[in-house]
Every structure is written in structure tokens, then in C-alpha cells.
XYZ file of C-alpha atoms in Angstrom:
256
model
C -99.755 155.016 22.100
C -99.009 153.991 25.648
C -97.798 150.485 26.360
C -100.189 148.989 28.898
C -98.971 146.230 31.190
C -100.623 144.287 33.996
C -98.524 143.308 36.976
C -100.317 140.099 37.893
C -100.043 136.858 39.794
C -102.892 134.863 41.316
C -100.657 134.034 44.277
C -100.608 136.632 47.031
C -97.522 138.042 48.713
C -95.237 137.841 45.685
C -94.410 141.524 45.428
C -96.939 142.652 42.813
C -97.590 146.032 44.372
C -93.935 146.601 45.247
C -93.088 145.832 41.625
C -95.838 148.034 40.159
C -94.977 151.063 42.333
C -91.216 150.793 41.945
C -91.341 150.030 38.230
C -93.483 153.155 37.811
C -90.944 155.207 39.786
C -88.028 153.606 37.945
C -89.561 154.415 34.559
C -90.272 157.977 35.725
C -86.575 158.369 36.596
C -85.865 157.348 33.002
C -88.086 160.270 31.882
C -90.996 158.087 30.838
C -94.561 159.354 31.309
C -96.280 156.822 33.554
C -99.805 156.168 34.838
C -100.107 153.611 37.647
C -103.585 152.073 37.882
C -104.463 150.563 41.261
C -106.998 147.778 40.675
C -106.722 146.255 44.140
C -109.408 147.229 46.711
C -106.696 147.194 49.394
C -105.322 150.361 47.773
C -101.730 149.508 48.661
C -100.283 150.881 45.418
C -102.162 154.133 46.064
C -100.690 154.448 49.549
C -97.249 153.321 48.385
C -97.266 156.159 45.861
C -97.913 158.659 48.665
C -101.647 159.215 48.091
C -104.105 159.004 51.005
C -106.813 156.546 49.951
C -109.078 157.722 52.794
C -109.522 161.200 51.315
C -110.218 160.321 47.666
C -113.096 162.175 46.022
C -112.911 159.949 42.923
C -111.108 156.695 42.224
C -110.887 153.806 39.779
C -114.205 152.602 41.266
C -116.082 155.599 39.846
C -114.183 155.259 36.556
C -115.228 151.612 36.123
C -118.871 152.455 36.840
C -118.850 155.439 34.462
C -119.345 157.989 37.260
C -116.006 159.735 36.556
C -113.316 159.731 33.893
C -109.602 159.074 34.281
C -108.806 162.757 33.904
C -111.002 163.611 36.903
C -109.892 160.726 39.112
C -106.129 160.555 38.582
C -103.710 162.129 41.034
C -100.025 163.011 40.928
C -97.502 161.063 42.967
C -95.018 163.782 43.843
C -92.936 161.161 45.630
C -92.661 158.957 42.556
C -92.922 161.370 39.635
C -95.871 159.588 37.996
C -99.682 159.764 37.874
C -101.938 157.381 39.781
C -105.492 156.198 39.179
C -106.110 155.424 42.862
C -108.224 152.835 44.664
C -109.787 152.272 48.064
C -112.174 149.800 49.731
C -115.106 150.996 47.619
C -113.577 149.089 44.721
C -114.571 145.787 46.343
C -118.204 146.634 45.564
C -117.466 147.117 41.880
C -117.323 143.341 41.396
C -121.046 143.036 42.092
C -122.111 146.302 40.477
C -120.324 145.583 37.197
C -122.090 142.253 36.639
C -125.111 143.925 35.038
C -123.171 146.533 33.031
C -122.614 146.344 29.287
C -119.124 145.467 28.077
C -118.191 144.749 31.696
C -114.806 143.121 30.935
C -113.607 146.148 28.953
C -114.677 149.068 31.136
C -111.090 149.853 32.109
C -109.824 149.542 28.533
C -112.385 152.060 27.293
C -111.594 154.484 30.136
C -107.817 154.353 29.592
C -108.232 154.949 25.854
C -109.249 158.547 26.650
C -105.780 159.408 28.015
C -103.734 156.998 25.909
C -101.691 159.687 24.164
C -100.571 161.293 27.436
C -98.395 158.401 28.627
C -95.574 156.140 27.522
C -96.511 153.428 30.019
C -99.625 152.453 31.941
C -99.044 149.893 34.698
C -101.984 148.057 36.238
C -101.588 146.577 39.723
C -104.026 143.647 39.800
C -105.537 141.986 42.891
C -104.279 138.482 43.807
C -107.268 136.639 42.345
C -108.898 135.985 39.003
C -111.810 138.375 39.464
C -113.774 140.824 37.317
C -111.204 143.450 38.287
C -108.258 141.319 37.143
C -110.157 140.477 33.978
C -110.580 144.200 33.271
C -106.845 144.634 33.712
C -106.013 141.757 31.358
C -108.461 143.007 28.725
C -106.939 146.501 28.828
C -103.308 145.377 28.631
C -100.898 144.602 25.824
C -98.969 142.282 28.081
C -98.445 140.833 31.536
C -95.444 141.179 33.821
C -95.393 138.304 36.310
C -93.444 138.883 39.532
C -92.644 135.651 41.333
C -90.514 134.264 44.099
C -88.168 131.424 43.290
C -89.865 128.784 45.411
C -91.832 125.608 44.741
C -95.376 126.889 45.362
C -94.746 129.822 43.052
C -94.213 127.413 40.152
C -97.582 125.778 40.818
C -99.398 129.124 40.787
C -97.567 130.174 37.632
C -99.110 127.408 35.526
C -102.619 128.532 36.562
C -101.847 132.129 35.613
C -100.387 131.138 32.235
C -103.581 129.189 31.463
C -105.701 132.190 32.446
C -103.692 134.477 30.158
C -104.112 132.013 27.279
C -107.901 131.965 27.769
C -108.156 135.778 27.875
C -105.941 135.975 24.771
C -108.157 133.503 22.920
C -111.554 134.913 23.888
C -111.253 138.573 24.889
C -107.903 140.195 24.088
C -105.866 138.846 21.158
C -103.097 141.412 21.879
C -102.393 139.988 25.336
C -99.132 138.137 25.891
C -96.620 137.459 28.625
C -93.986 140.191 28.518
C -91.785 138.502 31.047
C -91.261 136.879 34.431
C -89.550 138.949 37.111
C -87.721 137.105 39.884
C -88.334 139.029 43.114
C -87.187 138.695 46.743
C -84.301 136.713 45.328
C -81.725 135.313 47.745
C -78.730 133.837 45.879
C -77.562 132.102 49.070
C -80.530 129.712 48.941
C -80.049 126.619 46.802
C -83.802 126.377 46.142
C -83.860 129.928 44.738
C -81.064 129.062 42.339
C -82.751 125.805 41.300
C -86.155 127.399 40.640
C -84.478 130.301 38.819
C -82.677 127.838 36.558
C -85.944 125.976 35.891
C -87.651 129.219 34.887
C -84.840 130.121 32.488
C -84.890 126.629 31.000
C -88.664 126.583 30.484
C -89.391 130.229 29.587
C -86.077 131.248 28.007
C -85.863 134.931 27.125
C -89.269 135.552 28.715
C -87.409 135.677 32.033
C -86.118 139.184 32.727
C -82.375 139.367 33.279
C -82.853 141.728 36.231
C -83.110 140.060 39.640
C -84.836 141.920 42.488
C -83.111 141.026 45.772
C -84.628 140.815 49.214
C -84.164 144.319 50.528
C -85.164 145.935 53.819
C -85.320 149.434 52.313
C -87.937 148.326 49.754
C -90.013 146.867 52.590
C -89.724 150.029 54.697
C -90.637 152.513 51.948
C -94.472 151.986 51.880
C -94.789 153.034 55.528
C -93.422 156.441 54.496
C -95.712 156.675 51.441
C -92.738 156.741 49.099
C -91.622 154.264 46.392
C -88.458 152.370 47.367
C -86.712 153.785 44.312
C -87.157 157.280 45.778
C -86.901 156.361 49.471
C -83.315 155.114 49.190
C -82.043 155.369 45.598
C -78.689 153.852 46.580
C -80.142 150.635 48.021
C -79.718 147.382 46.119
C -83.504 147.058 45.727
C -83.907 150.546 44.262
C -80.997 150.037 41.892
C -82.512 146.734 40.751
C -85.892 148.330 39.951
C -84.233 151.167 38.020
C -82.329 148.526 36.041
C -85.603 146.663 35.503
C -87.206 149.849 34.173
C -84.365 150.212 31.671
C -84.787 146.564 30.649
C -88.532 147.138 30.119
C -87.868 150.146 27.881
C -85.484 148.043 25.791
C -87.830 145.049 25.653
C -90.804 146.999 24.299
C -88.683 148.216 21.400
C -88.822 144.670 20.035
C -92.591 144.291 20.533
């Protein structure tokens, strides 16, 4: 069985897509079989994996509406070494169209079950909002990876997300739990970053991943080339951090 994880945070601009794409590439470098599911209508994870969202013949949109299956919609990221269930702007319409469908919160879960045995990991890049799409991601997942910056507003958004996860766990997906918090865009020179990091460790304990993802220009540049940062410049501090994070993930799931 594949381990299915959402990369989620209701706050925008916290590095969700960067984390999802580079974790997928990092796990692939560790010889794990990975499927990256792009659940964001912006399609940034699709583009970041080197797949042109403008030329898709099938995407996660068709999969959610039952017009295609995962096997027919997935594509290979040659740049990252993993498979992608891609997305484009059409996905924005799925919110409205899914309202009248049966089992609407678990459409993604049912679709992924068909290819479950083909992967070690499935990573779901969720949009920055609690929507029907995010809900599908949370219902399909075993756990949530929460990327967050070490700043004050991030702490406020975190409490909302934790409450959301608790509600989904109680009502829709009893398997769902927080796998861990990942500190991203970390700058050790900033006192605030160190203070917030310490608060997270104090409050969440071993739920905070040991790996720190630094601010890194090479990670920021990679999407414009359609290549994960891990592949774009494997020697950069950001790439090395995501490879280390992948190794930490592999170790952490052994205890699940």
C-alpha cells in the first residue's frame, strides 16, 4: 500500500508546491515510487514537474468527475523521476460540478485506490483554502505534512488548519493525522525565525521535522525551467535539504 500524504496549509505563499514537487523528487532519488497529485487549479506543481498544463488531454479534473481514470490521466515527470496526476484551470470548475455528485468528498480517494499498489508514496498538493478540493485531499490521505514559515502570522493560520484536520478526522477520515510540520524558507539569522521555531518545537514536540528548508535562490529559480529544485541544482543547500527531508519521511513512516 502506498502512503498518501497531503501537503497542506490554508495560508498561501508558504511553499506548499515547492515542498510537494521537491519532496517527490527527493523521494524518487531515494528509489521510491512516487505519484504527485496536483489538486490546485493553478497547476503550479504540474508545471514545476516539467509538464505543460496547456496541452493536457486529461487531468485530475476528469478523474474527479469520473470522465477518466488515474492510469489514463497521469504523466511522467522525466525531470523529477516520478509520475504526476496533473491539473490546469479546468479544475476550478470541479468545485461546482462535484456538489451534486455522490460521495463527493471521497472521489479522489476512490480514484487513487485503483493504482495504490504501484507506488510507495502519493503526495497531494492542496490549494491554499479549505475547499471541496482540499477536502478530497484530506479524505484520501493517511496524513498531512504542513509546510510553514517561522513567522507570527503562520502560527495563527496553523491553529485553523489543525482544527480543520481534527474535524475531518472525526467525521470523514479516521486515519488522518498530522505527520509533521516542516519549517521552510528558514533564515537562522532572524531572531523571529528562531523564536517561532522554538515555539513550534515546544508545542508540537517530535511532530516538527528535524530538517530545516533554508531560503534558497536555486529552489526559487527551478520552476521557471520546469524542473524540481532537487534536480535543477542537486548541490544547492535547498536541494540537499529536500533530499534529507525525503530520507526523514521514509524513516518516519516506518514508525506509523
